[in-house]
Amino acid sequence: MEKSQLELLVALQDLDMMIEEISEVKRLGFSAEREEELRKAREELANKIKKPLVYSYEKLKKRYKRAIVPVGEDNTCLGCFIKLPTSLSSIGRTDAEVIYCEGCGRILYWLS
Amino acid sequence: MTNEELITYFDEQLFLPDLKATSKDELFEEIVDQFVKIKYLKNREILLDMLRRREQLGSTGIGKNVAIPHGRTTSASDVMIAFGKSKQGIEYNSVDNKPVNLVFMIIAPPQDENNIYLPILGKMVEILNKSKTRSKLMEAETYEEFIDIILKG
Ligand SMILES: [Zn+2]
């Protein structure tokens, strides 16, 4: 099945976190020598995401370090702890759409 | 990171003493499906993607028949470790090209309390470097036996 834009954004954040910790993971004795290949994969992934979404991801990343924040079981943004409208959660849980937190502006990811 | 602390990140529902997988792809799917089944996370593809990308960077088959696939994902809420064992061995493209019999899959959220993820990874490498611990793990049949080996490892 085709991945949604949100799923691609989450994959991008996961990949960025991986790149950030390459030297730590290497220090622990793991093989992690193909950094360039991974950076290339990161660019390819970013190219699959609509440009305005990539821009807002990068902007949020600069401001908050993590552009995508989880939503807790009680429907709270775990970035700014604002309670989100319940109407959002049914669509949010499907991972089908990119939804921004109305409190902090970050992209929301429903964990369950 | 003490062994007592480490065991709190294991879960009996993520103890898979008889893996069916014979390839890396099958292995990842088998363990990830278990994560989804116990509702640790809801989207299997996101975790599979992350794990496969990690292998692109370098094999997590650390040699001596051991693999420690690992990574952070936005889709996880806590640090969690799954253990799997394969009697027949899994084709893994390990650093020493040996098949894998012992698998520890370590998944972490973007931020974890006390930043415990990297110390856990380090501790697992340390424990699995001991050949005695590895052979004991190959013998472990129950979760209790398994936890006991990790505690003493
Ligand atoms: Zn927020």
mmCIF file of C-alpha atoms and ligand atoms in Angstrom:
data_model
loop_
_atom_site.group_PDB
_atom_site.id
_atom_site.type_symbol
_atom_site.label_atom_id
_atom_site.label_comp_id
_atom_site.label_asym_id
_atom_site.label_seq_id
_atom_site.Cartn_x
_atom_site.Cartn_y
_atom_site.Cartn_z
ATOM 1 C CA MET A 1 0.000 0.000 0.000
ATOM 2 C CA GLU A 2 1.115 3.544 -0.792
ATOM 3 C CA LYS A 3 2.469 5.326 2.266
ATOM 4 C CA SER A 4 0.716 8.466 3.469
ATOM 5 C CA GLN A 5 2.558 11.772 3.698
ATOM 6 C CA LEU A 6 2.446 11.485 7.481
ATOM 7 C CA GLU A 7 4.011 8.018 7.397
ATOM 8 C CA LEU A 8 6.782 9.364 5.158
ATOM 9 C CA LEU A 9 7.362 12.282 7.543
ATOM 10 C CA VAL A 10 7.611 9.890 10.485
ATOM 11 C CA ALA A 11 10.100 7.779 8.514
ATOM 12 C CA LEU A 12 12.072 10.968 7.824
ATOM 13 C CA GLN A 13 12.217 11.858 11.510
ATOM 14 C CA ASP A 14 13.221 8.269 12.394
ATOM 15 C CA LEU A 15 15.989 8.489 9.817
ATOM 16 C CA ASP A 16 17.169 11.871 11.128
ATOM 17 C CA MET A 17 17.389 10.436 14.631
ATOM 18 C CA MET A 18 19.407 7.512 13.299
ATOM 19 C CA ILE A 19 21.858 9.837 11.552
ATOM 20 C CA GLU A 20 22.228 11.935 14.727
ATOM 21 C CA GLU A 21 23.364 8.947 16.764
ATOM 22 C CA ILE A 22 25.711 7.268 14.292
ATOM 23 C CA SER A 23 28.889 8.140 16.186
ATOM 24 C CA GLU A 24 27.471 6.974 19.544
ATOM 25 C CA VAL A 25 26.322 3.685 18.063
ATOM 26 C CA LYS A 26 29.729 3.185 16.426
ATOM 27 C CA ARG A 27 31.455 3.840 19.732
ATOM 28 C CA LEU A 28 29.461 0.981 21.249
ATOM 29 C CA GLY A 29 31.019 -1.343 18.685
ATOM 30 C CA PHE A 30 28.255 -1.516 16.088
ATOM 31 C CA SER A 31 28.877 -1.483 12.377
ATOM 32 C CA ALA A 32 27.600 1.839 10.985
ATOM 33 C CA GLU A 33 30.020 2.707 8.219
ATOM 34 C CA ARG A 34 27.660 3.477 5.340
ATOM 35 C CA GLU A 35 26.651 6.927 6.550
ATOM 36 C CA GLU A 36 26.727 8.423 3.091
ATOM 37 C CA GLU A 37 24.338 5.795 1.773
ATOM 38 C CA LEU A 38 21.952 6.615 4.586
ATOM 39 C CA ARG A 39 22.138 10.331 3.889
ATOM 40 C CA LYS A 40 21.329 9.586 0.263
ATOM 41 C CA ALA A 41 18.336 7.516 1.358
ATOM 42 C CA ARG A 42 17.267 10.479 3.477
ATOM 43 C CA GLU A 43 17.270 12.762 0.449
ATOM 44 C CA GLU A 44 15.343 10.231 -1.627
ATOM 45 C CA LEU A 45 12.769 9.944 1.122
ATOM 46 C CA ALA A 46 12.443 13.731 1.451
ATOM 47 C CA ASN A 47 11.833 13.915 -2.310
ATOM 48 C CA LYS A 48 8.734 11.734 -1.898
ATOM 49 C CA ILE A 49 7.210 14.259 0.489
ATOM 50 C CA LYS A 50 5.400 17.369 -0.731
ATOM 51 C CA LYS A 51 7.731 20.374 -0.633
ATOM 52 C CA PRO A 52 5.637 22.554 1.756
ATOM 53 C CA LEU A 53 5.506 19.636 4.204
ATOM 54 C CA VAL A 54 9.268 19.176 4.062
ATOM 55 C CA TYR A 55 9.739 22.906 4.698
ATOM 56 C CA SER A 56 7.457 22.900 7.699
ATOM 57 C CA TYR A 57 9.168 19.746 8.984
ATOM 58 C CA GLU A 58 12.592 21.429 8.716
ATOM 59 C CA LYS A 59 11.332 24.611 10.332
ATOM 60 C CA LEU A 60 9.775 22.758 13.245
ATOM 61 C CA LYS A 61 12.906 20.650 13.608
ATOM 62 C CA LYS A 62 15.044 23.768 13.896
ATOM 63 C CA ARG A 63 12.755 25.233 16.512
ATOM 64 C CA TYR A 64 11.939 22.172 18.622
ATOM 65 C CA LYS A 65 14.575 19.556 17.635
ATOM 66 C CA ARG A 66 11.701 17.103 16.974
ATOM 67 C CA ALA A 67 9.101 18.205 14.441
ATOM 68 C CA ILE A 68 6.717 15.329 15.115
ATOM 69 C CA VAL A 69 5.414 14.768 18.626
ATOM 70 C CA PRO A 70 3.376 11.889 20.004
ATOM 71 C CA VAL A 71 -0.192 12.163 21.198
ATOM 72 C CA GLY A 72 -0.844 10.343 24.464
ATOM 73 C CA GLU A 73 -3.682 7.986 25.266
ATOM 74 C CA ASP A 74 -5.657 10.837 26.836
ATOM 75 C CA ASN A 75 -5.527 12.754 23.523
ATOM 76 C CA THR A 76 -2.927 15.229 24.781
ATOM 77 C CA CYS A 77 -0.093 16.644 22.671
ATOM 78 C CA LEU A 78 2.982 15.328 24.481
ATOM 79 C CA GLY A 79 4.956 18.321 23.216
ATOM 80 C CA CYS A 80 2.931 21.115 24.829
ATOM 81 C CA PHE A 81 0.362 19.102 26.834
ATOM 82 C CA ILE A 82 -2.652 20.836 25.340
ATOM 83 C CA LYS A 83 -5.795 18.710 25.223
ATOM 84 C CA LEU A 84 -6.694 18.077 21.581
ATOM 85 C CA PRO A 85 -10.246 18.111 20.214
ATOM 86 C CA THR A 86 -11.623 14.549 20.331
ATOM 87 C CA SER A 87 -12.830 14.936 16.762
ATOM 88 C CA LEU A 88 -9.176 14.892 15.644
ATOM 89 C CA SER A 89 -8.291 11.568 17.161
ATOM 90 C CA SER A 90 -10.377 9.303 14.922
ATOM 91 C CA ILE A 91 -8.642 10.618 11.806
ATOM 92 C CA GLY A 92 -5.310 11.022 13.621
ATOM 93 C CA ARG A 93 -5.179 7.373 14.628
ATOM 94 C CA THR A 94 -5.298 6.203 11.023
ATOM 95 C CA ASP A 95 -1.938 7.866 10.129
ATOM 96 C CA ALA A 96 -3.652 9.121 6.962
ATOM 97 C CA GLU A 97 -3.339 12.884 7.407
ATOM 98 C CA VAL A 98 -0.837 15.451 8.584
ATOM 99 C CA ILE A 99 -2.345 17.256 11.571
ATOM 100 C CA TYR A 100 -0.671 20.131 13.380
ATOM 101 C CA CYS A 101 -1.046 20.785 17.100
ATOM 102 C CA GLU A 102 -3.070 23.931 17.657
ATOM 103 C CA GLY A 103 -1.039 24.601 20.801
ATOM 104 C CA CYS A 104 2.584 24.332 19.639
ATOM 105 C CA GLY A 105 2.283 23.881 15.882
ATOM 106 C CA ARG A 106 4.155 20.590 15.761
ATOM 107 C CA ILE A 107 3.042 17.641 13.652
ATOM 108 C CA LEU A 108 1.048 15.132 15.689
ATOM 109 C CA TYR A 109 1.497 11.378 15.775
ATOM 110 C CA TRP A 110 -1.078 9.217 17.559
ATOM 111 C CA LEU A 111 0.760 6.385 19.279
ATOM 112 C CA SER A 112 -2.277 4.114 19.557
ATOM 113 C CA MET B 1 23.212 0.559 33.791
ATOM 114 C CA THR B 2 22.929 -2.473 36.070
ATOM 115 C CA ASN B 3 21.591 -5.871 35.058
ATOM 116 C CA GLU B 4 18.690 -5.314 37.488
ATOM 117 C CA GLU B 5 17.754 -2.124 35.627
ATOM 118 C CA LEU B 6 18.181 -3.786 32.266
ATOM 119 C CA ILE B 7 15.671 -6.580 32.912
ATOM 120 C CA THR B 8 12.874 -4.059 33.492
ATOM 121 C CA TYR B 9 12.902 -3.351 29.724
ATOM 122 C CA PHE B 10 12.089 -6.935 28.787
ATOM 123 C CA ASP B 11 8.571 -8.287 28.525
ATOM 124 C CA GLU B 12 7.368 -11.868 28.623
ATOM 125 C CA GLN B 13 5.151 -11.127 25.612
ATOM 126 C CA LEU B 14 8.275 -10.220 23.670
ATOM 127 C CA PHE B 15 10.057 -13.460 24.538
ATOM 128 C CA LEU B 16 10.128 -15.568 21.369
ATOM 129 C CA PRO B 17 12.174 -18.719 22.085
ATOM 130 C CA ASP B 18 11.311 -20.479 18.842
ATOM 131 C CA LEU B 19 11.580 -18.144 15.860
ATOM 132 C CA LYS B 20 10.279 -19.433 12.525
ATOM 133 C CA ALA B 21 12.143 -16.911 10.320
ATOM 134 C CA THR B 22 15.079 -18.029 8.181
ATOM 135 C CA SER B 23 15.941 -14.635 6.638
ATOM 136 C CA LYS B 24 16.462 -11.145 8.042
ATOM 137 C CA ASP B 25 13.281 -9.857 6.395
ATOM 138 C CA GLU B 26 11.190 -12.653 7.843
ATOM 139 C CA LEU B 27 12.812 -12.155 11.219
ATOM 140 C CA PHE B 28 11.989 -8.451 11.360
ATOM 141 C CA GLU B 29 8.403 -9.141 10.333
ATOM 142 C CA GLU B 30 8.008 -11.912 12.889
ATOM 143 C CA ILE B 31 9.196 -9.760 15.797
ATOM 144 C CA VAL B 32 7.515 -6.531 14.654
ATOM 145 C CA ASP B 33 4.191 -8.357 14.297
ATOM 146 C CA GLN B 34 4.527 -9.340 17.929
ATOM 147 C CA PHE B 35 5.131 -5.695 18.919
ATOM 148 C CA VAL B 36 1.927 -4.790 17.067
ATOM 149 C CA LYS B 37 0.005 -7.730 18.536
ATOM 150 C CA ILE B 38 0.704 -6.634 22.102
ATOM 151 C CA LYS B 39 -0.217 -3.059 21.102
ATOM 152 C CA TYR B 40 3.220 -1.639 21.769
ATOM 153 C CA LEU B 41 2.721 0.172 18.490
ATOM 154 C CA LYS B 42 0.068 0.297 15.796
ATOM 155 C CA ASN B 43 1.911 0.760 12.477
ATOM 156 C CA ARG B 44 4.147 -2.176 11.547
ATOM 157 C CA GLU B 45 5.503 -0.578 8.364
ATOM 158 C CA ILE B 46 6.996 2.402 10.203
ATOM 159 C CA LEU B 47 9.028 0.147 12.489
ATOM 160 C CA LEU B 48 10.011 -2.212 9.657
ATOM 161 C CA ASP B 49 11.176 0.762 7.604
ATOM 162 C CA MET B 50 13.358 2.037 10.422
ATOM 163 C CA LEU B 51 14.913 -1.383 11.065
ATOM 164 C CA ARG B 52 15.682 -1.967 7.385
ATOM 165 C CA ARG B 53 17.250 1.483 7.080
ATOM 166 C CA ARG B 54 19.462 0.714 10.057
ATOM 167 C CA GLU B 55 20.785 -2.332 8.182
ATOM 168 C CA GLN B 56 21.558 -0.079 5.229
ATOM 169 C CA LEU B 57 23.924 1.819 7.518
ATOM 170 C CA GLY B 58 25.693 -1.363 8.607
ATOM 171 C CA SER B 59 24.704 -4.828 9.753
ATOM 172 C CA THR B 60 23.421 -5.186 13.306
ATOM 173 C CA GLY B 61 24.583 -8.794 13.176
ATOM 174 C CA ILE B 62 27.473 -8.211 15.582
ATOM 175 C CA GLY B 63 29.011 -11.636 15.025
ATOM 176 C CA LYS B 64 29.184 -14.861 17.052
ATOM 177 C CA ASN B 65 25.613 -15.712 16.017
ATOM 178 C CA VAL B 66 24.140 -12.604 17.684
ATOM 179 C CA ALA B 67 22.090 -9.747 16.222
ATOM 180 C CA ILE B 68 20.961 -6.561 17.960
ATOM 181 C CA PRO B 69 18.663 -4.713 15.530
ATOM 182 C CA HIS B 70 17.881 -1.351 17.107
ATOM 183 C CA GLY B 71 16.690 2.195 16.654
ATOM 184 C CA ARG B 72 14.538 5.060 17.773
ATOM 185 C CA THR B 73 11.138 5.571 16.233
ATOM 186 C CA THR B 74 8.541 8.309 16.575
ATOM 187 C CA SER B 75 5.923 5.547 16.739
ATOM 188 C CA ALA B 76 7.160 4.038 20.026
ATOM 189 C CA SER B 77 6.174 5.166 23.492
ATOM 190 C CA ASP B 78 8.783 3.394 25.638
ATOM 191 C CA VAL B 79 12.085 1.597 25.401
ATOM 192 C CA MET B 80 11.376 -2.066 24.826
ATOM 193 C CA ILE B 81 13.531 -5.125 24.139
ATOM 194 C CA ALA B 82 12.315 -8.243 22.348
ATOM 195 C CA PHE B 83 14.284 -11.470 22.537
ATOM 196 C CA GLY B 84 14.150 -14.157 19.887
ATOM 197 C CA LYS B 85 15.968 -17.418 19.447
ATOM 198 C CA SER B 86 16.376 -19.534 16.349
ATOM 199 C CA LYS B 87 17.637 -23.108 16.543
ATOM 200 C CA GLN B 88 18.167 -23.439 12.793
ATOM 201 C CA GLY B 89 19.890 -20.066 12.400
ATOM 202 C CA ILE B 90 18.948 -16.998 10.340
ATOM 203 C CA GLU B 91 20.731 -15.667 7.265
ATOM 204 C CA TYR B 92 21.612 -12.166 8.473
ATOM 205 C CA ASN B 93 24.640 -10.801 6.604
ATOM 206 C CA SER B 94 26.453 -10.442 9.937
ATOM 207 C CA VAL B 95 29.886 -8.870 10.282
ATOM 208 C CA ASP B 96 31.446 -12.366 10.519
ATOM 209 C CA ASN B 97 29.008 -13.835 7.941
ATOM 210 C CA LYS B 98 27.746 -16.388 10.473
ATOM 211 C CA PRO B 99 24.032 -17.128 10.753
ATOM 212 C CA VAL B 100 22.201 -15.617 13.720
ATOM 213 C CA ASN B 101 20.683 -17.640 16.543
ATOM 214 C CA LEU B 102 20.172 -14.976 19.233
ATOM 215 C CA VAL B 103 18.283 -11.759 18.512
ATOM 216 C CA PHE B 104 17.740 -8.778 20.772
ATOM 217 C CA MET B 105 15.568 -6.116 19.144
ATOM 218 C CA ILE B 106 15.823 -2.803 20.992
ATOM 219 C CA ILE B 107 13.278 -0.082 20.165
ATOM 220 C CA ALA B 108 13.218 3.386 21.696
ATOM 221 C CA PRO B 109 11.077 6.526 21.443
ATOM 222 C CA PRO B 110 12.614 9.845 20.280
ATOM 223 C CA GLN B 111 13.165 10.992 23.826
ATOM 224 C CA ASP B 112 13.404 8.475 26.596
ATOM 225 C CA GLU B 113 13.462 9.154 30.288
ATOM 226 C CA ASN B 114 17.022 9.432 31.647
ATOM 227 C CA ASN B 115 18.314 8.824 28.112
ATOM 228 C CA ILE B 116 18.569 5.127 28.773
ATOM 229 C CA TYR B 117 18.561 3.815 25.203
ATOM 230 C CA LEU B 118 22.282 4.050 24.411
ATOM 231 C CA PRO B 119 23.366 2.651 27.809
ATOM 232 C CA ILE B 120 21.008 -0.286 27.199
ATOM 233 C CA LEU B 121 22.595 -0.928 23.799
ATOM 234 C CA GLY B 122 26.042 -0.830 25.371
ATOM 235 C CA LYS B 123 25.042 -3.145 28.187
ATOM 236 C CA MET B 124 23.585 -5.694 25.772
ATOM 237 C CA VAL B 125 26.804 -5.735 23.732
ATOM 238 C CA GLU B 126 28.802 -6.246 26.920
ATOM 239 C CA ILE B 127 26.623 -9.139 28.138
ATOM 240 C CA LEU B 128 26.578 -10.857 24.737
ATOM 241 C CA ASN B 129 30.335 -10.685 24.402
ATOM 242 C CA LYS B 130 30.604 -13.478 26.971
ATOM 243 C CA SER B 131 30.567 -16.867 25.307
ATOM 244 C CA LYS B 132 29.216 -18.521 28.463
ATOM 245 C CA THR B 133 26.190 -16.206 28.471
ATOM 246 C CA ARG B 134 25.539 -16.877 24.782
ATOM 247 C CA SER B 135 25.558 -20.641 25.222
ATOM 248 C CA LYS B 136 23.309 -20.388 28.291
ATOM 249 C CA LEU B 137 20.862 -18.245 26.303
ATOM 250 C CA MET B 138 20.754 -20.949 23.631
ATOM 251 C CA GLU B 139 19.592 -23.367 26.320
ATOM 252 C CA ALA B 140 16.956 -21.120 27.919
ATOM 253 C CA GLU B 141 13.431 -22.484 27.450
ATOM 254 C CA THR B 142 11.365 -20.300 29.764
ATOM 255 C CA TYR B 143 11.166 -16.570 30.356
ATOM 256 C CA GLU B 144 12.247 -17.073 33.994
ATOM 257 C CA GLU B 145 15.397 -18.911 32.917
ATOM 258 C CA PHE B 146 16.079 -16.216 30.355
ATOM 259 C CA ILE B 147 15.763 -13.338 32.834
ATOM 260 C CA ASP B 148 17.973 -15.192 35.287
ATOM 261 C CA ILE B 149 20.732 -15.486 32.653
ATOM 262 C CA ILE B 150 20.511 -11.764 31.835
ATOM 263 C CA LEU B 151 20.634 -10.918 35.541
ATOM 264 C CA LYS B 152 23.833 -12.923 35.989
ATOM 265 C CA GLY B 153 25.258 -12.042 32.569
HETATM 266 ZN ZN ZN C 1 1.440 20.720 21.038
#
